[in-house]
Coordinates of N, CA and C in Angstrom, one line a residue:
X1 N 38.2 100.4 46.8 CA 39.7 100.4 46.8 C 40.2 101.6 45.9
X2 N 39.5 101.8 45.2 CA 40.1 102.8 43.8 C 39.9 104.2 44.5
X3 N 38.7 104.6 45.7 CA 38.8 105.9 45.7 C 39.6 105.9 47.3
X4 N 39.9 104.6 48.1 CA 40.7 104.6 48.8 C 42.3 105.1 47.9
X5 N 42.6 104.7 46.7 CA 43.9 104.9 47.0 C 43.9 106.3 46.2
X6 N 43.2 106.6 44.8 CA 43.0 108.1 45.0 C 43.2 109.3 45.9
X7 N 42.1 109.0 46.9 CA 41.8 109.9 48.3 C 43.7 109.6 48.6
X8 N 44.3 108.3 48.7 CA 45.7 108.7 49.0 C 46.9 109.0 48.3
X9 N 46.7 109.5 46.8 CA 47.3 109.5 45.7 C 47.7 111.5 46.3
X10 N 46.2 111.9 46.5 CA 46.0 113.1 46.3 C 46.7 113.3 47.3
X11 N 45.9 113.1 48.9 CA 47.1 113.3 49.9 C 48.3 113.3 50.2
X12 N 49.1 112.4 49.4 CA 50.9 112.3 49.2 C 51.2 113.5 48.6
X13 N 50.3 114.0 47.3 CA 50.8 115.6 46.9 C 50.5 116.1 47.2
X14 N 49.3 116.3 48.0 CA 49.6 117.6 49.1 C 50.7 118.0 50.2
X15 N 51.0 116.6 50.5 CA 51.6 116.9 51.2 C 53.4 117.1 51.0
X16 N 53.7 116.2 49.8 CA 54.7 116.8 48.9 C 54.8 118.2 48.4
X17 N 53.5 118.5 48.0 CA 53.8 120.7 47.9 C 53.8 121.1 49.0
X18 N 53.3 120.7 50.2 CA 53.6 121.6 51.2 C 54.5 121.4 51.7
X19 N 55.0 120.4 51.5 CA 56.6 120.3 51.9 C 57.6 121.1 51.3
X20 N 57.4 120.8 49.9 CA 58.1 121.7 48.9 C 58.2 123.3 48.7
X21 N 57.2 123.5 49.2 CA 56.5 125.4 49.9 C 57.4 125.8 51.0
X22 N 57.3 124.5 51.6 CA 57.9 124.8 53.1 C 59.4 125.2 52.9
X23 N 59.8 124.2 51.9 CA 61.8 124.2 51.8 C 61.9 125.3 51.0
X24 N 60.8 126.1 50.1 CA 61.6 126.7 49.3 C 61.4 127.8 50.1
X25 N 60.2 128.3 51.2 CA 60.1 129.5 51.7 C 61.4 129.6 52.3
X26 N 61.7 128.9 53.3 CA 62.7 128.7 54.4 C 64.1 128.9 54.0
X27 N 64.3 128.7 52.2 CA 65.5 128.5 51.9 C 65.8 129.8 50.6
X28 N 64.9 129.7 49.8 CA 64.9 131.0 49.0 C 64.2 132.2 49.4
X29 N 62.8 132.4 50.3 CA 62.2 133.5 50.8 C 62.9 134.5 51.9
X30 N 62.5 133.1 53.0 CA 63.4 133.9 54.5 C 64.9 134.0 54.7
X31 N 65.0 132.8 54.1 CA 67.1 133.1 53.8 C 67.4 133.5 55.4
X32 N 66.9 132.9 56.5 CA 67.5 132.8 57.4 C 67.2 134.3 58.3
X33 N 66.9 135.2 57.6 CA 66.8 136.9 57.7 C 65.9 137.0 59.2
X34 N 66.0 138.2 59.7 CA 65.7 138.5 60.8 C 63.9 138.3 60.5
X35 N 62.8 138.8 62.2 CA 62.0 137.7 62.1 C 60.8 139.0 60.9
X36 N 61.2 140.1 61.3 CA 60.7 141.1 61.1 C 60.2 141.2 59.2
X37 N 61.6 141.2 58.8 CA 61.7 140.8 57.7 C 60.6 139.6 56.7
X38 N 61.0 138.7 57.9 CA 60.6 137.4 57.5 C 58.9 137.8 57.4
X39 N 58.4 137.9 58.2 CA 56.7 138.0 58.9 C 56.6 139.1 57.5
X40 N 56.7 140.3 57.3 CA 56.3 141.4 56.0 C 56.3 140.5 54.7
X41 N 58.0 139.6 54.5 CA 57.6 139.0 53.5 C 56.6 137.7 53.1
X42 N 56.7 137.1 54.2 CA 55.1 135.8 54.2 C 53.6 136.6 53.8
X43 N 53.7 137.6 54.2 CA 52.2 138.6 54.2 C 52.1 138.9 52.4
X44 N 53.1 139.6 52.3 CA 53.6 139.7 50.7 C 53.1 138.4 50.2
X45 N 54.2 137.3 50.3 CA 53.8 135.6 49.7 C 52.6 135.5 49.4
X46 N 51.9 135.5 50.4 CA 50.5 134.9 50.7 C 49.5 135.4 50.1
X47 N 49.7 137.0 49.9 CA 49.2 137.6 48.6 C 49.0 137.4 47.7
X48 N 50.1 137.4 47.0 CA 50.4 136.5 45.9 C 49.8 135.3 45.5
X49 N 50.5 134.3 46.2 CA 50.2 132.8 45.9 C 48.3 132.9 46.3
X50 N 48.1 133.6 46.9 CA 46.0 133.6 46.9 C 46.0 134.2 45.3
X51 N 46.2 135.6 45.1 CA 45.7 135.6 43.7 C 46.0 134.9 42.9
X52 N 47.2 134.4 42.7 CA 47.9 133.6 41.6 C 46.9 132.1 41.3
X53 N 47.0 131.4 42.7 CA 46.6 129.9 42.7 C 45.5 129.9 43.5
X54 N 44.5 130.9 44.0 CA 43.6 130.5 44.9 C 43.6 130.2 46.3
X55 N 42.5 129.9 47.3 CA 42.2 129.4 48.6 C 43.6 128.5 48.8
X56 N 44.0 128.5 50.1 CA 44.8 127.7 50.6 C 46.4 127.9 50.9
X57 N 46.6 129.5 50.8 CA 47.6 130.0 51.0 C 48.2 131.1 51.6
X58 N 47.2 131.1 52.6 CA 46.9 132.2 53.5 C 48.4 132.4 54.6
X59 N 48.5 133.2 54.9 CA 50.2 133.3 55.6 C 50.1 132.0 56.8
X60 N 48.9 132.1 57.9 CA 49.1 130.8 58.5 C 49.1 129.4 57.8
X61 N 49.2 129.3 56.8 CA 49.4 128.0 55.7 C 50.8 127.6 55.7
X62 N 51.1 129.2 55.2 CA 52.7 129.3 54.6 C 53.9 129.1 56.0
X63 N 53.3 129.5 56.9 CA 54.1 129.5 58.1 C 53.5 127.8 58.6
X64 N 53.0 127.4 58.3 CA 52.8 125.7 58.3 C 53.7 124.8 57.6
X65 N 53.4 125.5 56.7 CA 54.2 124.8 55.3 C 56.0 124.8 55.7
X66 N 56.5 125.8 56.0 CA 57.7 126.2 56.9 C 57.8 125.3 58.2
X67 N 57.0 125.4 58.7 CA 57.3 124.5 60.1 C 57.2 123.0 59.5
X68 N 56.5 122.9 59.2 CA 56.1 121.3 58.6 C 57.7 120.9 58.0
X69 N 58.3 121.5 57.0 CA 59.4 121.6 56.4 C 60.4 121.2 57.4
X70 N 60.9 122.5 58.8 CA 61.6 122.4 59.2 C 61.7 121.6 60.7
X71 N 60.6 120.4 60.7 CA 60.3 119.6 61.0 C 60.3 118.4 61.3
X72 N 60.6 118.3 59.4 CA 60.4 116.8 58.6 C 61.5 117.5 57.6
X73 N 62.6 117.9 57.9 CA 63.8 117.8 56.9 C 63.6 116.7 55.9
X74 N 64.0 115.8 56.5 CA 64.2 114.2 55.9 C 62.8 113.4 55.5
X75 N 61.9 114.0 55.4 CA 60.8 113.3 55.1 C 60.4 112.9 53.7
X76 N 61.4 113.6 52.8 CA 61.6 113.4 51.2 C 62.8 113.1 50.2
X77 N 62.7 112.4 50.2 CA 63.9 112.0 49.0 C 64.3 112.2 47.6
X78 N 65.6 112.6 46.9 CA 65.4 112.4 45.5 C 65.4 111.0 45.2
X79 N 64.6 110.2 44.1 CA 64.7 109.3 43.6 C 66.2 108.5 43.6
X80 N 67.1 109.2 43.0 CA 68.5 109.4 43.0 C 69.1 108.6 43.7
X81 N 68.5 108.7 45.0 CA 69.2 108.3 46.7 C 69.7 109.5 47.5
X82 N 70.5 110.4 46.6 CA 71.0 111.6 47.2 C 70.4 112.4 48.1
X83 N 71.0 113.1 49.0 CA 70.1 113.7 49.8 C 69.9 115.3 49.3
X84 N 68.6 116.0 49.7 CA 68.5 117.1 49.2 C 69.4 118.3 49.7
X85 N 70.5 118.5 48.5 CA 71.5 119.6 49.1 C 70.8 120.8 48.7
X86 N 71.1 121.6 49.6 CA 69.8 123.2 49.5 C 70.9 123.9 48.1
X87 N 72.5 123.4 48.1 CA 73.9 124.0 47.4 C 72.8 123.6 45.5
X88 N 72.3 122.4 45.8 CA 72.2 121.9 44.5 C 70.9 122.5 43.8
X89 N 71.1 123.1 42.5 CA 70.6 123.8 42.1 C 68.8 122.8 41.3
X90 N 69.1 121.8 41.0 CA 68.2 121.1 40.3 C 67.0 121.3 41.0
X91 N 66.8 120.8 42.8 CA 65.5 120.5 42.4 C 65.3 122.5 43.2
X92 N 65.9 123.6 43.1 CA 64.6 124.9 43.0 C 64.7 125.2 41.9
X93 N 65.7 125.0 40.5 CA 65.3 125.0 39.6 C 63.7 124.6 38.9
X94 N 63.8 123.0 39.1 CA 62.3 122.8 39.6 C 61.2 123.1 39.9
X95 N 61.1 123.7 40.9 CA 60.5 124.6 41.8 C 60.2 125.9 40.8
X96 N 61.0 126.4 40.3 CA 60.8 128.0 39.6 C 60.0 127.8 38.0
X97 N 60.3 126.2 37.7 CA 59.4 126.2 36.7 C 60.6 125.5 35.5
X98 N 61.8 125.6 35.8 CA 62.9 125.4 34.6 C 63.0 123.9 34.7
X99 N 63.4 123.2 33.8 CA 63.5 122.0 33.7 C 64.3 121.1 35.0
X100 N 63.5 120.0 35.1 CA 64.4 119.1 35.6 C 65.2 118.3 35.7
X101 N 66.4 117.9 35.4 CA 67.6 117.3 35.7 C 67.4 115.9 35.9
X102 N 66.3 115.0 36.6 CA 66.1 114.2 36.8 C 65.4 112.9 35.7
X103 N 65.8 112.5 34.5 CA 65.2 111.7 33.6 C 64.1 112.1 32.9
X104 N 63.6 113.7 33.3 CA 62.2 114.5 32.3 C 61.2 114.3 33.0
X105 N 61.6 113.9 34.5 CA 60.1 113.7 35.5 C 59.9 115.2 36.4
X106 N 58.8 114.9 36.9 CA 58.8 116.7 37.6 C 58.7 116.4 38.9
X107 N 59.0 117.7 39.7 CA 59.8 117.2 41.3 C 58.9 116.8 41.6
X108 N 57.3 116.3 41.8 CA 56.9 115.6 42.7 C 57.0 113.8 42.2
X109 N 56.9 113.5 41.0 CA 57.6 112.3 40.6 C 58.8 112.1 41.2
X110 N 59.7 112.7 41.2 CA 61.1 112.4 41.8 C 61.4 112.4 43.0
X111 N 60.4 112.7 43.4 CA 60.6 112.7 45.3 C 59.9 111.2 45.8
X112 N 60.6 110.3 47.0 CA 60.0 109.5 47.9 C 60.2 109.7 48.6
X113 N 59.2 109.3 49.7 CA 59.2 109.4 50.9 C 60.0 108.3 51.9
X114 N 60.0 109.0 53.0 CA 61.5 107.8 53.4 C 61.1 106.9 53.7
X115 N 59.3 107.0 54.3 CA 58.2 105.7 54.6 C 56.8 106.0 54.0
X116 N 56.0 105.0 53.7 CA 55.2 105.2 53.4 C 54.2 106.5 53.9
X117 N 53.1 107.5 53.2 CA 52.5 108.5 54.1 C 51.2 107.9 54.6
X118 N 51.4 107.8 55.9 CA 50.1 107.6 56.7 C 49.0 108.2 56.9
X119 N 49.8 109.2 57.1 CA 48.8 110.5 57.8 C 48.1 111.2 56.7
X120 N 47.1 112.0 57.0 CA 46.8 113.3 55.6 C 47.8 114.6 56.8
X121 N 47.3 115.4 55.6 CA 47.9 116.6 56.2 C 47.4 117.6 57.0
X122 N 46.2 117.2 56.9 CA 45.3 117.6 58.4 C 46.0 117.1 59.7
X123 N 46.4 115.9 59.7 CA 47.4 115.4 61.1 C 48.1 115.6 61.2
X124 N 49.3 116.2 59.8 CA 50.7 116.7 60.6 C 50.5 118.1 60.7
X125 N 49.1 119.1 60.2 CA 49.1 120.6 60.7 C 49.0 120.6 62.2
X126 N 48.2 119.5 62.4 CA 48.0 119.7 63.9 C 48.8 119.3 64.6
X127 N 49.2 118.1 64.4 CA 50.9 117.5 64.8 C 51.8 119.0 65.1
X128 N 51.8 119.8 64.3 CA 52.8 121.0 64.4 C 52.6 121.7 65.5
X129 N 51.2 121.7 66.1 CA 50.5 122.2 67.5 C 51.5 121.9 68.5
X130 N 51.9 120.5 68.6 CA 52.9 120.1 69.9 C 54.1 121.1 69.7
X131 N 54.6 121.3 70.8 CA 56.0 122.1 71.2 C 57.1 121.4 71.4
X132 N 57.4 120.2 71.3 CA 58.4 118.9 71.4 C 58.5 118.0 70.4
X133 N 60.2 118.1 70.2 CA 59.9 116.9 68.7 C 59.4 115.3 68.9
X134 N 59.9 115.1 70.4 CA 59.6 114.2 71.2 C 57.9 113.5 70.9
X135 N 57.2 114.9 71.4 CA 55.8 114.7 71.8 C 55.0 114.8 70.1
X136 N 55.6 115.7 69.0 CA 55.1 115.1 67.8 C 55.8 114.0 66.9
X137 N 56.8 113.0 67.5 CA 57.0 112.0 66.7 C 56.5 110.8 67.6
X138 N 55.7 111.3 68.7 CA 54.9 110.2 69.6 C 53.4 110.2 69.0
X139 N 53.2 111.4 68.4 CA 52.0 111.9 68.2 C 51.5 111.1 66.6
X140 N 52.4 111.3 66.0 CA 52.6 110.7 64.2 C 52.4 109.8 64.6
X141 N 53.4 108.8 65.3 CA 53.2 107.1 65.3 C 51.8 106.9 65.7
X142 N 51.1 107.6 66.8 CA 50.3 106.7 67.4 C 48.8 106.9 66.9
X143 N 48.7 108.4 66.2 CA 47.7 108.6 65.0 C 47.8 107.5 64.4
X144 N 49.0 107.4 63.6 CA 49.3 106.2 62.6 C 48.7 105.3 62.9
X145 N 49.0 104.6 63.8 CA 49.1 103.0 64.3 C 47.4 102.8 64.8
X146 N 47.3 103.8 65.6 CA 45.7 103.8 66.0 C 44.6 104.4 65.3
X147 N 45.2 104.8 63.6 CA 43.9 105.2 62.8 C 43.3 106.5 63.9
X148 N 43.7 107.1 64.6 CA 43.0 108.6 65.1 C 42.7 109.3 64.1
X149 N 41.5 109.6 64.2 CA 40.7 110.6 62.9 C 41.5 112.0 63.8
X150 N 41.4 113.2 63.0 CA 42.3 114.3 63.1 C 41.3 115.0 64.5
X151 N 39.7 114.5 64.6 CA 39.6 115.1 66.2 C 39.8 114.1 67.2
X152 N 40.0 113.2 67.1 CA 40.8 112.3 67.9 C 41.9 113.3 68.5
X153 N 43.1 113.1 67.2 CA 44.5 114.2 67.1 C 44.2 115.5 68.3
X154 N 43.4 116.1 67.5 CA 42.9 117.2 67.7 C 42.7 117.5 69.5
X155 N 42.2 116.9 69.9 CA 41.8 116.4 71.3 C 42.6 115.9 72.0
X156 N 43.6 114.9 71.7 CA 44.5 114.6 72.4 C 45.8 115.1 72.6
X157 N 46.0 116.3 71.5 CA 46.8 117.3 71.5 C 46.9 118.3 72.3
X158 N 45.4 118.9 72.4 CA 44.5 119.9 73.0 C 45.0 119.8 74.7
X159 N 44.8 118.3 75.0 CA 44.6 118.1 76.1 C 46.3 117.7 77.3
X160 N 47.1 117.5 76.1 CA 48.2 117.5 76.4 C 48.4 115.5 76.8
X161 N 47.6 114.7 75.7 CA 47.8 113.6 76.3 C 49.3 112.7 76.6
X162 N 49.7 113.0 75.7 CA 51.6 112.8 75.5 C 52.3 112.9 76.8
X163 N 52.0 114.4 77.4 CA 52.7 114.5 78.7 C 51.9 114.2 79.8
X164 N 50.3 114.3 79.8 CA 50.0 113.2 81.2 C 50.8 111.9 81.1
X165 N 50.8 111.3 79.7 CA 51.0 110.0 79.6 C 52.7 110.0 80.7
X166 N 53.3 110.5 80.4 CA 54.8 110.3 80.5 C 54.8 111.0 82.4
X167 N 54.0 111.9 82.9 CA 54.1 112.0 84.0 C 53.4 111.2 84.9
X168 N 52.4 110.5 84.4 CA 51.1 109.4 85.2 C 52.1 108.2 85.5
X169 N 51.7 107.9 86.7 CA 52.4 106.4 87.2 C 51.4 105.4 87.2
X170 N 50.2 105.5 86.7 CA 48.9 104.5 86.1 C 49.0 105.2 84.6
X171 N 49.7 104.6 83.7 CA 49.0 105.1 82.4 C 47.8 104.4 81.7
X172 N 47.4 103.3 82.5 CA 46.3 102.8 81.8 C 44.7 103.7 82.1
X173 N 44.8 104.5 83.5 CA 44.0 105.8 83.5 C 44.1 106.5 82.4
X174 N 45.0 107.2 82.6 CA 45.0 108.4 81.2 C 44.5 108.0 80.0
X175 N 45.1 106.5 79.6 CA 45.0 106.0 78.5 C 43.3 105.6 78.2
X176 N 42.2 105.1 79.4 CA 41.2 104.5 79.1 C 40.5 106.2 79.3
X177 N 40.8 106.9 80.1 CA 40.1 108.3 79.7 C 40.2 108.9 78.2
X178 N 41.5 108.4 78.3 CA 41.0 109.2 76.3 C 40.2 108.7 75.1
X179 N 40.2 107.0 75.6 CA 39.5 106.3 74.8 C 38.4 106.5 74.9
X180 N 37.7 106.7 76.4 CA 36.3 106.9 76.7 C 35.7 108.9 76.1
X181 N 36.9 109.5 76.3 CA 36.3 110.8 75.8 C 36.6 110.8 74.3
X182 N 37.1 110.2 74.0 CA 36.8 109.9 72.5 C 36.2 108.9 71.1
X183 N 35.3 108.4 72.2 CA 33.9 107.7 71.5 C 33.6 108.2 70.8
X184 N 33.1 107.6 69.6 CA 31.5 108.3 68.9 C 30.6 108.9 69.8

């Protein structure tokens, strides 16, 4: 049980910095700026944040981290209740290293989630694969609910199971083919 909730201690801050990566690229980096702009300076970023902090921040990360973000807007809360105004200076103060505003805790203390985190963040990278918000908030739940390991995900993404499912007039076909190609 202890390295179960560990293994999910760790997972919730990952996935809270890459959320937090995500809002601050989107909001202090790209500043909305044309795409040209945008793509030179992630290349720049990614530079950086490799020398700085090491492995794991490669421009297709950071352009994850952004999508993931702009995504899952609402997928983080301040403690507070308030919702995160981009106007309010506290939590990229935060972010930049200056103190926090929040009772002396640091923004990933002060953030909850609006539900518990299911997934790791191997499932919502891939989750970001789908092209419909539709087809990745079908994709979340059913990971979730059915425990799909990320090549499960991975496969059923690949294959476009979401939209057979929704165009099939037997979905119990579609359905028992995915189960059967995705045995051990």
């Amino acid at each position: 049980q202890a390295q179960q909730f560990a293994y999910h201690a760790v997972n919730e801050m990952l996935i809270k910095r890459n959320w937090l990566l995500g809002m601050r690229i989107q909001h202090e980096v790209l500043k909305e700026e044309r795409a040209e702009y945008g793509e030179q300076t992630i290349k720049k970023l990614a530079k950086v944040l490799t020398e700085k902090y090491g492995r794991g921040f490669k421009k297709s990360n950071l352009y994850s981290f952004v999508s993931f973000y702009q995504n899952h807007q609402d997928f983080f809360q301040p403690l507070t209740g308030k919702s995160l105004d981009m106007a309010d200076d506290n939590i990229f103060q935060s972010l930049t290293g200056k103190s926090l505003d929040m009772a002396g805790d640091n923004i990933f203390q002060s953030l909850t989630g609006k539900a518990p985190v299911r997934l790791s963040w191997t499932h919502y990278s891939i989750i970001l694969q789908e092209l419909t918000a539709e087809g990745r908030s079908w994709y979340e739940q059913e990971a979730a609910n059915e425990m799909w390991s990320t090549r499960t995900l991975q496969r059923n993404i690949s294959s476009q199971y979401y939209h057979r499912l929704l165009q099939s007039q037997d979905k119990a076909v579609v359905h028992n083919e995915m189960v059967k190609s995705t045995k051990p």
